[in-house]
Coordinates of N, CA and C in Angstrom, one line a residue:
M1 N 7.2 -9.9 40.6 CA 8.2 -9.3 39.7 C 8.9 -8.7 40.2
K2 N 10.2 -8.2 40.1 CA 10.8 -6.5 40.0 C 10.6 -6.5 39.0
P3 N 10.3 -4.6 38.9 CA 10.9 -4.3 37.7 C 12.1 -4.0 36.9
I4 N 12.2 -3.6 35.8 CA 13.7 -3.6 35.3 C 14.3 -2.5 35.3
T5 N 15.5 -1.9 36.4 CA 15.9 -0.7 36.5 C 17.1 -0.2 35.6
F6 N 17.1 0.4 34.7 CA 18.3 0.8 34.6 C 18.8 2.6 34.8
Q7 N 19.4 3.2 34.9 CA 19.9 5.1 34.3 C 20.0 5.4 32.8
M8 N 18.4 6.2 33.0 CA 18.8 7.0 31.7 C 18.8 8.7 31.6
L9 N 20.0 8.8 31.5 CA 20.5 10.4 31.5 C 20.8 10.8 33.1
G10 N 21.5 9.8 33.8 CA 21.3 9.5 35.4 C 20.7 9.5 36.5
Y11 N 19.4 9.7 35.8 CA 18.0 8.9 36.6 C 17.9 7.5 36.6
K12 N 17.1 7.3 38.2 CA 17.1 5.7 38.0 C 15.4 5.8 37.0
T13 N 15.2 4.6 36.2 CA 14.6 4.4 35.0 C 14.2 3.1 35.9
E14 N 12.4 3.1 35.7 CA 12.3 1.7 36.4 C 10.9 1.5 35.1
I15 N 11.1 0.1 34.3 CA 10.2 -0.3 33.7 C 9.2 -1.3 34.0
Q16 N 8.1 -1.3 34.9 CA 7.8 -2.3 35.9 C 6.5 -3.4 34.8
Q17 N 6.1 -3.9 36.3 CA 5.3 -5.2 35.4 C 4.6 -4.9 34.7
G18 N 3.5 -4.4 34.6 CA 2.6 -3.7 33.6 C 2.7 -3.0 32.7
F19 N 3.1 -2.7 32.7 CA 4.4 -1.8 30.9 C 4.5 -3.2 30.1
L20 N 5.7 -3.6 30.7 CA 5.8 -5.6 30.2 C 5.0 -6.2 29.7
I21 N 3.7 -6.5 30.7 CA 2.2 -7.4 30.4 C 1.8 -6.3 29.4
L22 N 1.4 -5.3 28.9 CA 0.8 -4.9 27.6 C 1.6 -4.6 26.7
A23 N 3.0 -4.8 26.1 CA 3.8 -4.7 25.8 C 3.6 -6.1 25.2
L24 N 3.8 -7.2 25.8 CA 3.7 -9.2 25.3 C 2.3 -9.2 24.5
F25 N 1.6 -8.3 25.7 CA 0.0 -8.3 25.1 C 0.2 -8.5 23.3
Y26 N 0.2 -6.9 23.3 CA 0.4 -6.3 22.0 C 1.0 -7.2 21.0
L27 N 2.3 -7.8 21.2 CA 3.2 -8.7 20.6 C 2.7 -9.6 20.6
L28 N 1.9 -10.3 21.5 CA 1.1 -12.0 21.0 C -0.6 -11.5 20.1
S29 N -0.9 -11.0 20.1 CA -1.7 -10.4 19.4 C -1.8 -9.9 18.0
G30 N -0.6 -9.6 17.7 CA -0.6 -8.7 16.4 C -0.3 -9.6 15.6
S31 N -1.0 -9.2 14.2 CA -0.8 -10.4 13.1 C 0.9 -10.7 12.3
N32 N 0.9 -9.2 12.2 CA 2.5 -8.8 11.9 C 3.3 -8.5 12.7
I33 N 3.9 -9.3 12.9 CA 5.2 -8.9 14.0 C 6.0 -8.3 14.2
G34 N 6.4 -7.5 13.1 CA 7.2 -6.7 12.1 C 7.2 -5.3 12.5
N35 N 5.4 -5.3 12.6 CA 5.0 -4.0 12.6 C 4.4 -3.6 14.3
T36 N 4.0 -4.9 14.9 CA 3.7 -4.8 16.3 C 5.1 -4.2 17.3
L37 N 6.4 -4.8 16.5 CA 7.3 -5.0 17.4 C 8.1 -3.1 17.1
V38 N 8.0 -2.6 16.2 CA 8.0 -1.3 15.8 C 6.6 -0.2 16.6
F39 N 5.6 -0.5 17.1 CA 5.0 -0.1 17.6 C 5.2 0.0 19.2
V40 N 5.8 -1.6 20.0 CA 5.8 -1.1 20.8 C 7.3 -0.4 21.6
G41 N 8.4 -0.5 20.5 CA 9.1 0.2 20.2 C 8.9 1.9 20.4
V42 N 7.8 2.2 19.7 CA 7.6 3.5 19.5 C 7.5 4.1 20.6
V43 N 6.5 3.4 20.9 CA 5.4 3.4 22.5 C 6.8 3.8 23.8
F44 N 8.0 2.4 23.5 CA 8.3 2.4 24.8 C 9.4 4.2 24.6
V45 N 9.5 4.4 23.4 CA 10.1 5.4 23.0 C 9.6 6.8 23.4
S46 N 8.3 6.9 23.1 CA 7.9 8.1 23.5 C 7.1 8.6 24.8
I47 N 7.3 7.6 25.8 CA 7.0 7.4 27.2 C 7.8 8.0 27.9
I48 N 9.5 7.6 27.2 CA 10.7 7.6 27.8 C 10.4 9.3 27.4
V49 N 10.8 9.6 26.8 CA 11.1 10.9 26.4 C 10.4 12.1 27.1
H50 N 9.0 11.7 26.8 CA 7.9 12.5 27.4 C 8.9 12.7 29.2
E51 N 8.4 11.3 29.9 CA 8.8 11.6 31.4 C 10.7 12.3 31.1
V52 N 11.5 11.5 30.6 CA 13.0 12.5 31.0 C 12.3 13.3 30.6
G53 N 11.9 14.3 29.6 CA 11.3 15.9 29.5 C 11.0 16.7 30.7
H54 N 10.5 15.5 31.6 CA 9.8 16.2 33.0 C 11.1 16.0 33.6
A55 N 11.4 14.9 33.9 CA 12.3 15.1 34.6 C 13.9 16.3 34.2
L56 N 14.6 16.5 33.2 CA 15.3 17.3 33.1 C 14.4 18.7 33.6
A57 N 13.3 18.9 33.0 CA 12.8 20.3 33.5 C 12.5 20.2 35.5
I58 N 12.6 19.8 35.9 CA 12.6 19.5 37.6 C 13.5 19.6 37.8
S59 N 14.5 18.9 37.5 CA 16.0 18.5 38.3 C 16.3 20.4 37.7
K60 N 16.5 21.1 36.3 CA 16.9 22.2 35.8 C 15.9 23.5 37.1
R61 N 15.1 23.0 37.2 CA 13.8 24.3 38.2 C 14.4 23.8 39.6
G62 N 15.7 22.9 40.0 CA 16.5 23.0 41.7 C 15.9 22.3 42.2
F63 N 14.8 20.6 42.0 CA 14.2 19.7 42.4 C 15.1 18.7 42.1
R64 N 14.9 17.6 43.1 CA 15.5 16.0 43.2 C 14.2 14.9 42.7
V65 N 15.0 14.8 41.3 CA 15.2 13.5 40.9 C 14.2 12.0 41.5
N66 N 13.3 11.5 41.9 CA 13.8 10.5 42.4 C 13.6 9.2 41.6
R67 N 12.7 8.9 40.3 CA 12.8 8.1 39.8 C 12.0 8.0 38.0
I68 N 12.4 7.3 37.4 CA 11.2 7.5 36.5 C 10.7 6.1 36.3
A69 N 9.6 6.0 36.5 CA 8.8 4.6 36.3 C 8.0 4.4 34.5
L70 N 8.3 3.6 34.5 CA 7.0 3.5 33.0 C 6.1 2.0 33.3
H71 N 4.4 2.3 33.4 CA 3.8 1.4 33.4 C 2.2 0.9 32.7
A72 N 1.7 0.8 33.2 CA 0.9 -0.2 32.0 C 0.2 1.6 31.6
F73 N -0.5 2.2 32.8 CA -0.9 3.6 32.0 C 0.2 4.9 31.4
G74 N 1.4 4.5 31.1 CA 2.1 5.1 30.9 C 3.2 5.8 31.4
G75 N 3.7 6.5 32.3 CA 4.7 6.8 32.8 C 4.6 7.6 33.5
D76 N 5.7 8.4 34.6 CA 5.8 8.9 35.8 C 6.9 9.5 36.4
V77 N 7.0 10.5 37.3 CA 8.3 10.6 37.2 C 8.0 10.9 39.0
S78 N 8.7 10.1 39.9 CA 8.7 10.8 41.3 C 10.0 11.6 41.8
W79 N 9.4 13.3 42.4 CA 10.4 13.7 42.7 C 9.9 14.6 43.8
H80 N 10.8 15.5 44.6 CA 10.4 16.2 46.2 C 11.0 17.2 45.6
G81 N 10.0 18.1 46.0 CA 9.5 19.7 46.3 C 8.2 20.4 46.7
R82 N 8.0 21.9 45.9 CA 6.9 22.2 46.8 C 7.5 23.7 45.4
P83 N 6.8 23.2 44.5 CA 7.0 24.1 43.0 C 6.0 25.3 43.1
K84 N 6.5 26.3 42.9 CA 5.3 27.7 42.6 C 4.9 27.4 41.8
P85 N 4.3 28.0 40.8 CA 3.1 27.8 39.8 C 4.1 27.6 38.5
K86 N 4.7 28.6 38.4 CA 5.8 28.7 37.3 C 6.5 27.5 37.3
D87 N 7.4 27.1 38.2 CA 7.9 25.9 38.0 C 6.9 24.8 37.8
Q88 N 5.7 24.5 38.0 CA 4.8 23.5 37.5 C 4.6 23.3 36.2
L89 N 4.1 24.9 36.0 CA 4.1 25.1 34.6 C 4.8 24.5 33.4
L90 N 6.4 25.1 33.7 CA 7.2 24.8 33.0 C 7.5 23.1 32.9
I91 N 7.4 22.7 34.4 CA 7.5 20.9 34.1 C 6.7 20.6 33.7
S92 N 5.3 20.7 33.9 CA 4.0 20.4 32.8 C 4.2 20.8 31.7
I93 N 4.4 21.4 30.8 CA 5.0 21.5 29.4 C 6.6 21.1 29.1
A94 N 6.9 20.3 29.8 CA 8.5 19.9 29.5 C 8.1 18.5 28.7
G95 N 7.3 17.5 28.8 CA 7.1 16.3 28.4 C 6.3 16.2 27.2
P96 N 6.1 17.0 27.1 CA 4.6 17.3 25.7 C 6.0 18.3 24.2
G97 N 6.7 19.2 25.4 CA 7.6 19.8 24.6 C 8.9 18.9 23.9
A98 N 9.7 17.7 25.3 CA 10.1 16.6 24.7 C 10.0 16.0 23.6
G99 N 9.0 15.1 23.6 CA 7.9 14.9 22.3 C 8.1 15.7 21.1
L100 N 7.4 17.1 21.1 CA 7.6 17.6 19.7 C 9.2 17.6 19.6
L101 N 10.1 18.6 20.4 CA 11.4 17.7 19.5 C 11.8 16.6 19.1
L102 N 11.7 15.4 19.6 CA 11.7 14.0 18.4 C 11.1 14.2 17.8
G103 N 9.9 14.3 17.4 CA 9.2 14.4 16.0 C 9.0 15.1 15.6
L104 N 10.0 17.1 15.3 CA 9.7 17.5 15.0 C 10.8 17.3 13.3
P105 N 12.1 16.3 13.9 CA 12.8 16.2 12.5 C 11.5 15.3 11.2
F106 N 11.5 14.5 12.4 CA 10.5 13.0 10.7 C 9.4 14.1 10.9
L107 N 8.6 14.8 11.3 CA 7.6 16.2 10.6 C 8.0 16.4 9.4
I108 N 9.1 17.2 9.8 CA 10.1 17.6 8.6 C 10.5 16.9 7.6
V109 N 10.8 16.3 7.6 CA 11.4 14.7 6.4 C 10.0 14.3 6.0
S110 N 9.2 14.1 6.5 CA 8.2 13.6 5.5 C 7.4 14.6 5.0
L111 N 7.3 16.0 5.2 CA 7.1 17.2 3.8 C 7.2 17.3 2.4

């Protein structure tokens, strides 16, 4: 089975079999299909946002992104380059930072 491939912000993005199988497992094992669909959707969006955060930082630091992939264990960004320690630090924190930026408005609204 080939991965589902699409472009996200100009980056080749793949949803691999493992992610789809895990999502299907959650959907089939959930007692409330609505809640389970929301859960799978939130997981999908959070992983994509996290990985796009890394990809944007990689591009901003002058390196080339090959692809973003979602798989059974989360996601990863494949890229080329030999980053300096400062570049690596910025790239590393960009993923969680993107998630925080996404979640901050929801946190503020919920207070």
